[in-house]
Short mmCIF file of C-alpha atoms in Angstrom, two decimals:
data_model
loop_
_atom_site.label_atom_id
_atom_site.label_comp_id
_atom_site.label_asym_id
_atom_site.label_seq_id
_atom_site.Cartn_x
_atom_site.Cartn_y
_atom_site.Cartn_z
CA UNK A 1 123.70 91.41 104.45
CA UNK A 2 121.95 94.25 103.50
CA UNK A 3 118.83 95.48 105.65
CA UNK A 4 115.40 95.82 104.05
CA UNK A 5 114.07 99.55 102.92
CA UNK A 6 111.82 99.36 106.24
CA UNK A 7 114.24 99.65 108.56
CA UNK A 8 117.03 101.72 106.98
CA UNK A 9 115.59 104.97 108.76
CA UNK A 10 113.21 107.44 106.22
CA UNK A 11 113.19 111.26 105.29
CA UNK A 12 110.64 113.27 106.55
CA UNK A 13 109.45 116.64 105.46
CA UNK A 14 107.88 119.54 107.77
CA UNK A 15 104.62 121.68 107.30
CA UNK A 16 106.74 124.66 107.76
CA UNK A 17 109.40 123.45 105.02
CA UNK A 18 106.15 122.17 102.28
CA UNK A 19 104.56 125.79 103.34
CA UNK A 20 107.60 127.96 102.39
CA UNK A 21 108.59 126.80 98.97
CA UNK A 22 104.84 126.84 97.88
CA UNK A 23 104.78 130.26 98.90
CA UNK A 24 107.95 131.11 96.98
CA UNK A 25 106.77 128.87 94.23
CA UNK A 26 103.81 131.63 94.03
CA UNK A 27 105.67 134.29 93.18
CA UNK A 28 107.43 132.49 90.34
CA UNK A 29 104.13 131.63 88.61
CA UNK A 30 104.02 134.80 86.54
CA UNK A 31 106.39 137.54 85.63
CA UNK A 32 109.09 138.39 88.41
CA UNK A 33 107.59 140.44 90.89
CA UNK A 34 104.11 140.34 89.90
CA UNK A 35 102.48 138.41 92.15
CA UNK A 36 103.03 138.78 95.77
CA UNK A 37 102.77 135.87 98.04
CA UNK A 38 101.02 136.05 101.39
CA UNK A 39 100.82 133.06 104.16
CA UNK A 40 100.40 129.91 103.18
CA UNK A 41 99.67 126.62 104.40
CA UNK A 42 100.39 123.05 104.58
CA UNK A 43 99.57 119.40 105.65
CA UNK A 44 101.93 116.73 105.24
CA UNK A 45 100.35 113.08 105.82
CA UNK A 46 103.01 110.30 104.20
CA UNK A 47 104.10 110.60 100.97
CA UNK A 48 101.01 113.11 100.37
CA UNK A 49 100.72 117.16 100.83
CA UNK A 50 98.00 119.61 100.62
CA UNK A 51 99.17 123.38 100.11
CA UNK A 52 97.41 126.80 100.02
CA UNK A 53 98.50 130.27 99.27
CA UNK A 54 96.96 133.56 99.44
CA UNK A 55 98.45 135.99 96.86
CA UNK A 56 97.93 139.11 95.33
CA UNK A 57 97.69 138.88 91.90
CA UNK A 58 98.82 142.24 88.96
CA UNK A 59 96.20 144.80 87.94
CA UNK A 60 95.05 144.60 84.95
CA UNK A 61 95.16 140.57 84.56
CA UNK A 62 92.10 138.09 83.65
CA UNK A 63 91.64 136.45 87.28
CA UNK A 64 90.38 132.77 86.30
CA UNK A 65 93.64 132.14 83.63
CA UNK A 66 95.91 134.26 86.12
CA UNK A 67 95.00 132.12 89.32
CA UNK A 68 94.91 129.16 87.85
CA UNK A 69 98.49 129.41 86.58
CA UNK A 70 99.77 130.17 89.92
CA UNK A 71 97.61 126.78 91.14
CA UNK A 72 99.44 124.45 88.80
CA UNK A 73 102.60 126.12 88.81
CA UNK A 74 102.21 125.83 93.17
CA UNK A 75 101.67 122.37 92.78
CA UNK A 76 103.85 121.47 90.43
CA UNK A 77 107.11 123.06 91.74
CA UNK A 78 106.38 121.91 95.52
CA UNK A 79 105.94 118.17 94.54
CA UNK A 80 109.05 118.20 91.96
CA UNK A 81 111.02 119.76 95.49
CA UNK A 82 109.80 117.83 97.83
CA UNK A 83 108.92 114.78 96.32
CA UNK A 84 105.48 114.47 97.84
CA UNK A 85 102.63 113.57 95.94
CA UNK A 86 100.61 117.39 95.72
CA UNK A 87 97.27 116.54 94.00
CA UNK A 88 96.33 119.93 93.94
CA UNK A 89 96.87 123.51 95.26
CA UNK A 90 94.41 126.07 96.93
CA UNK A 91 95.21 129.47 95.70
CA UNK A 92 92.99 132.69 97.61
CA UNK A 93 93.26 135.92 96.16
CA UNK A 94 93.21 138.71 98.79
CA UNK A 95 93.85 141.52 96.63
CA UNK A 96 95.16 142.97 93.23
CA UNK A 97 98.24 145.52 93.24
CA UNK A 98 98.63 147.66 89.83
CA UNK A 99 102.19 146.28 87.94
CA UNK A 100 103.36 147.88 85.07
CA UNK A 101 102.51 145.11 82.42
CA UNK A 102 99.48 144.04 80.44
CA UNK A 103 97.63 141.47 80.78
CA UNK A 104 98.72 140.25 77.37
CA UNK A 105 102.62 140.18 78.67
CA UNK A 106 101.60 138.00 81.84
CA UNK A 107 99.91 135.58 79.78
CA UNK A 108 103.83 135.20 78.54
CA UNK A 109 106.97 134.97 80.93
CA UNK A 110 109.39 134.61 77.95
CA UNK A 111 108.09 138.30 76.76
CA UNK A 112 108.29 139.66 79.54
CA UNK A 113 112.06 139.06 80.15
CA UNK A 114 113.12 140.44 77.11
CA UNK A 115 114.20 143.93 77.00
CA UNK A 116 111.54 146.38 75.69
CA UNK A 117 112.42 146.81 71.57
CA UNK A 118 113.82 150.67 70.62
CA UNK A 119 114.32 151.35 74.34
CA UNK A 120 117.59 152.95 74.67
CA UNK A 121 119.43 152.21 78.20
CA UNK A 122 121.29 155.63 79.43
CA UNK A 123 123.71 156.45 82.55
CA UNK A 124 121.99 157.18 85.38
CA UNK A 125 122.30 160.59 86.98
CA UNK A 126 124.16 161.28 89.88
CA UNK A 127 122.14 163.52 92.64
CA UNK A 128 125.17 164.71 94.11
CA UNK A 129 123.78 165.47 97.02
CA UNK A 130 126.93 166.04 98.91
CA UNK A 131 129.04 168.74 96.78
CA UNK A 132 125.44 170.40 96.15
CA UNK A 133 124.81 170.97 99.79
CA UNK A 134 128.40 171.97 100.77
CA UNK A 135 128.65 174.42 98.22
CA UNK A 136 125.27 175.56 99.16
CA UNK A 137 126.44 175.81 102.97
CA UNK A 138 129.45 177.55 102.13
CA UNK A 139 127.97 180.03 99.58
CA UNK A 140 124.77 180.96 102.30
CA UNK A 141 127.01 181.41 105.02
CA UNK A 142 128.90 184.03 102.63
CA UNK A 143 126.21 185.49 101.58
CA UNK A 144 124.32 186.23 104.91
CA UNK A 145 127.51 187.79 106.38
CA UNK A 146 127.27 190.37 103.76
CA UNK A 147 123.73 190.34 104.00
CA UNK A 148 124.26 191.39 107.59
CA UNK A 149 126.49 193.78 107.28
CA UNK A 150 124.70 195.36 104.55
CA UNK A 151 121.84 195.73 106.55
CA UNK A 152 123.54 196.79 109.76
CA UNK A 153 124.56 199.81 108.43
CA UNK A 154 121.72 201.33 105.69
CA UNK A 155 118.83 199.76 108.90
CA UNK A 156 121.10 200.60 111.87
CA UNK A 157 123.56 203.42 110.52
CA UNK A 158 126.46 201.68 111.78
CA UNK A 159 130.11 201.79 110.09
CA UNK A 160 130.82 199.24 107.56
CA UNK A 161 132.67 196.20 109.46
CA UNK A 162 136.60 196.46 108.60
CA UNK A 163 137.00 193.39 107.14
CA UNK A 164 134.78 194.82 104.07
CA UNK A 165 136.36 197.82 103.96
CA UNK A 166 139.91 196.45 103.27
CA UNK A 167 138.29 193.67 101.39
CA UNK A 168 136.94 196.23 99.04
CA UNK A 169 139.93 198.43 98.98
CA UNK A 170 142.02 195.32 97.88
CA UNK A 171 139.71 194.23 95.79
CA UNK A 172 139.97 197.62 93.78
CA UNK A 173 143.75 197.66 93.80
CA UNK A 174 144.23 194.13 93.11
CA UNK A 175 141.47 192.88 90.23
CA UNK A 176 141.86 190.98 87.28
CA UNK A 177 143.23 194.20 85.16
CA UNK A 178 145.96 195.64 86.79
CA UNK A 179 147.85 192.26 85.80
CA UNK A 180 149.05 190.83 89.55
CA UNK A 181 149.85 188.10 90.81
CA UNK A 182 146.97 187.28 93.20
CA UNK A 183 144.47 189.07 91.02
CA UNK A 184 144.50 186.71 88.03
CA UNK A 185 145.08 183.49 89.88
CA UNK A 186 141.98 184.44 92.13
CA UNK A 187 140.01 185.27 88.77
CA UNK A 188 141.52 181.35 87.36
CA UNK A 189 140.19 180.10 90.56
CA UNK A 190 136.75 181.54 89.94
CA UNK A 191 136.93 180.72 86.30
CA UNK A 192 137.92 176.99 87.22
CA UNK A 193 135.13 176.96 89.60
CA UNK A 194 132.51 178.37 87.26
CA UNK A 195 133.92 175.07 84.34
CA UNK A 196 133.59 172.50 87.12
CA UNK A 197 130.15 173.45 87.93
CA UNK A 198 129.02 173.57 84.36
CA UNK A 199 130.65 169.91 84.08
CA UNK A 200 129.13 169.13 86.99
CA UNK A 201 125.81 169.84 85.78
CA UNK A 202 125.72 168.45 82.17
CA UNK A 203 127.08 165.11 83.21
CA UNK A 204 125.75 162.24 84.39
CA UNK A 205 128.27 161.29 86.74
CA UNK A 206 128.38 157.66 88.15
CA UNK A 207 131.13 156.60 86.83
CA UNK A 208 131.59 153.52 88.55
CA UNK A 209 128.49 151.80 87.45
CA UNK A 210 127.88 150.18 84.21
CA UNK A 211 124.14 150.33 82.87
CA UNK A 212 122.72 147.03 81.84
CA UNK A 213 119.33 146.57 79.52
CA UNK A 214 116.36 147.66 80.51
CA UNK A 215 114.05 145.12 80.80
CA UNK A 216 110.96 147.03 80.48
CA UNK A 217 110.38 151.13 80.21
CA UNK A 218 111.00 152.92 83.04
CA UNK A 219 113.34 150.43 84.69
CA UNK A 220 117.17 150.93 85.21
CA UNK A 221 119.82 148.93 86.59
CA UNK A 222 123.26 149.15 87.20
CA UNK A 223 126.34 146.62 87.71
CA UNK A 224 129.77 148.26 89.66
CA UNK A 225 132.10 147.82 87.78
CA UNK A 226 134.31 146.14 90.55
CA UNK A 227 131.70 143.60 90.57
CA UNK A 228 132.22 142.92 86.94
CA UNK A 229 136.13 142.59 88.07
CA UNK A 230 134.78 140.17 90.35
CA UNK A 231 133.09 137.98 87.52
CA UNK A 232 135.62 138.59 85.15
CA UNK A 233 138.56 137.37 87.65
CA UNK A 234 136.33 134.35 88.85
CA UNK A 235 135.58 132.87 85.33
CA UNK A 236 138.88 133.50 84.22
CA UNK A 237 140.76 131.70 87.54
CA UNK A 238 138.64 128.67 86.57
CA UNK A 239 141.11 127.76 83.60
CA UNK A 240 143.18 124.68 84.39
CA UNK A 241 146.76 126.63 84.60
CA UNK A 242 145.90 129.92 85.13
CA UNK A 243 147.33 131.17 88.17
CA UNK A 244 147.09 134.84 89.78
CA UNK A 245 144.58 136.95 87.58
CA UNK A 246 144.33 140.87 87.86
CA UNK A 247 141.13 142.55 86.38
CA UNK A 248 140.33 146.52 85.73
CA UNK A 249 137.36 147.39 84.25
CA UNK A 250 136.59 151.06 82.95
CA UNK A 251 133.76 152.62 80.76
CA UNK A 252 134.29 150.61 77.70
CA UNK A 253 137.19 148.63 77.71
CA UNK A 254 138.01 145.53 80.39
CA UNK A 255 141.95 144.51 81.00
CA UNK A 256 142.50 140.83 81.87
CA UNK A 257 146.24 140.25 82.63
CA UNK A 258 146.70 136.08 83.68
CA UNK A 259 149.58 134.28 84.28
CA UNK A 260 150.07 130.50 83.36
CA UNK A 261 151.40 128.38 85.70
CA UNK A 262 151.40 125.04 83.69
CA UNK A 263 150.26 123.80 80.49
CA UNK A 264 150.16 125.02 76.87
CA UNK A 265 150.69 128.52 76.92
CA UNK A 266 148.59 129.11 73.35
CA UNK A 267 145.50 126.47 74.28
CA UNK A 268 145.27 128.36 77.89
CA UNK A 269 145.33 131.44 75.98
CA UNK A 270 142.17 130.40 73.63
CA UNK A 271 140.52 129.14 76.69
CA UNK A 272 140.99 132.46 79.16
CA UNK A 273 140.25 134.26 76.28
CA UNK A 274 136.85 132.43 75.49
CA UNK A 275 135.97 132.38 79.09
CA UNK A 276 136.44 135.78 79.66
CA UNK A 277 133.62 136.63 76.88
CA UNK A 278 131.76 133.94 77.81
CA UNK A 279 131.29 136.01 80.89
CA UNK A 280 131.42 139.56 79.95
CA UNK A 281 128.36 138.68 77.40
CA UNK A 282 126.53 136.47 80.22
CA UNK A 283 126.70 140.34 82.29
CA UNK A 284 123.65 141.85 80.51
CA UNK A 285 125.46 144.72 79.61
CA UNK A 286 123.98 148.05 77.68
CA UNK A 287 127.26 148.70 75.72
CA UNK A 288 129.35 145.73 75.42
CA UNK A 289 132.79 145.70 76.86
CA UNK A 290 136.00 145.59 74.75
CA UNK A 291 138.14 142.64 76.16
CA UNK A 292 141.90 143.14 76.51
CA UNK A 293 143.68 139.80 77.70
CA UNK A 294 146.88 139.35 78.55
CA UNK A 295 148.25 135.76 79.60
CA UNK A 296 152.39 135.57 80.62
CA UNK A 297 154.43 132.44 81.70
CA UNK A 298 154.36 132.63 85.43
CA UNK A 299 158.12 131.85 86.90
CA UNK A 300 157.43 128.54 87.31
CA UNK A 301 156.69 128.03 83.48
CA UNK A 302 157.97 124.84 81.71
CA UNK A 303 156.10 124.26 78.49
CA UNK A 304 155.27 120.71 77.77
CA UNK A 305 158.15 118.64 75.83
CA UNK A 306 157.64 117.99 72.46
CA UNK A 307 156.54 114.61 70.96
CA UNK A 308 160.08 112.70 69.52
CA UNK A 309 160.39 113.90 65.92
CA UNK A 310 158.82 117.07 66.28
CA UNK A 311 160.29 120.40 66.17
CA UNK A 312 159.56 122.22 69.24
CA UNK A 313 157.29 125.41 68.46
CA UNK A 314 158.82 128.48 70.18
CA UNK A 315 156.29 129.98 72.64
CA UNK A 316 155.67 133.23 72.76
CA UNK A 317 156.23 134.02 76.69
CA UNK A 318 153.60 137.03 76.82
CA UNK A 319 151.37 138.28 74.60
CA UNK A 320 147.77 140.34 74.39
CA UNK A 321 144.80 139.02 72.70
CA UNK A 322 141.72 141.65 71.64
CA UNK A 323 138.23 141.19 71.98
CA UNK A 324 135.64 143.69 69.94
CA UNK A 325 132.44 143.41 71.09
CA UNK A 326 130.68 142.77 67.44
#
């Protein structure tokens, strides 16, 4: 016997749960990140809702077409996930905060997700803030021992310290032409030094992030590449078969090695290879990876039988499939 709707029990949905998705339903009215979403409110009676929001809404933007957007797209979006009934949304503007797109770029989301046209995405530079500041530490505290001693005895007349006396002494004995030992591996050392710094300074550095597109000027983003490992080795694990996965990921060029555990070994091949660009091109990348994938019978291989009358196809146990990026 089956009880009537009445007195099966019924779902009820808090103020505080109606007030928090229309306030995050603000913020997805326009572009991401353009309108900030203040406190809202909200006043649940049956199957009906009433919702407010006060936001602040991008400078420059036309204020009537702008705030009426976020009012419909408010109401919408909390009635479709909550399933009340919202007739309508109250929207206050407190403020306006300056955002780095037009007003004619708001009035279109799509737009203003796409990447901005003939903007090349660089590396970002590394600050290296740590080997700058040691090697600033260690040259200083060089320098004002000299310094001091210097000064001690042209200031003070006092006798040169002894440590710079035989310093010197050796120094004029053992340079870079009388062809010794220490002499020219001290001037390598300073020679090496001097490379590594000019390296240092005309390179970007960062080499373990990748940079993705920009989606407007001025912005950049990265992606480690152990997180694309992470992606890579997740989409690829999802293939029916495909057993323990190992991913490395460099500048340019991504190595997928699989092994099969059961099934065809050429259709799981196709299929690790299509999900692995399926994901490297769903990664937003600036430069596209090259894809190197490698699938091997695991141990516990058997290949399927084949049908009666057929001539069994010899698999190929390992082999590597490449991916250009076009």
């Amino acid at each position: 016997m089956t009880s009537p709707a009445a007195e099966r029990g019924s779902t009820t949905v808090s103020d505080r749960a109606v007030r928090r998705i229309a306030e995050r339903a603000a913020t997805e009215a326009l572009a991401p990140g353009a309108v900030e979403a203040g406190r809202g409110w909200a006043a649940v009676r049956g199957r009906r809702a009433q919702v407010g929001v006060t936001v602040t809404l991008p400078y420059p933007a036309i204020l009537d077409e702008a705030g009426e957007r976020v009012r419909a797209h408010v109401a919408a979006r909390t009635a479709r996930l909550t399933g009340l009934t919202v007739p309508s949304a109250r929207v206050r503007v407190r403020g306006l905060s300056r955002y780095e797109e037009s007003a004619e770029r708001l009035a279109s989301p799509a737009e203003a997700a796409a990447p901005a046209a003939g903007h090349r995405t660089r590396r970002p530079w590394s600050q290296r803030r740590l080997p700058v500041a040691v090697f600033a530490l260690v040259a200083a505290a060089v320098c004002a021992v000299f310094l001091y001693d210097v000064v001690s005895v042209h200031a003070a007349g006092r006798a040169p310290a002894r440590w710079r006396v035989r310093l010197l002494e050796w120094l004029s004995t053992h340079g870079p032409d009388t062809a010794t030992n220490p002499g020219l591996l001290t001037a390598l050392a300073v020679f090496a030094l001097g490379v590594l710094l000019l390296v240092l300074a005309v390179t970007p550095g960062r080499r373990s992030g990748l940079p993705l597109n920009a989606p407007l000027p001025g912005v950049r983003a990265v992606l480690e590449r152990r997180a694309v490992a992470v992606i890579l080795r997740d989409a690829v694990t999802e293939v029916s078969g495909v057993g323990r996965v190992r991913v490395g990921v460099g500048r340019r060029t991504a190595r997928v090695r699989a092994g099969l555990e059961f099934g065809e070994l050429e259709g799981a091949r196709r299929a690790v290879t299509e999900a692995a660009e399926a994901a490297t091109a769903g990664l937003g990348l600036a430069r596209p990876l090259r894809l190197r994938v490698r699938l091997s019978a695991g141990s516990a291989w058997d290949g399927p039988e084949p049908a009666p009358g057929a001539e069994a196809a010899p698999d190929t146990p390992d082999a590597t499939v490449r991916s250009t990026p076009s």
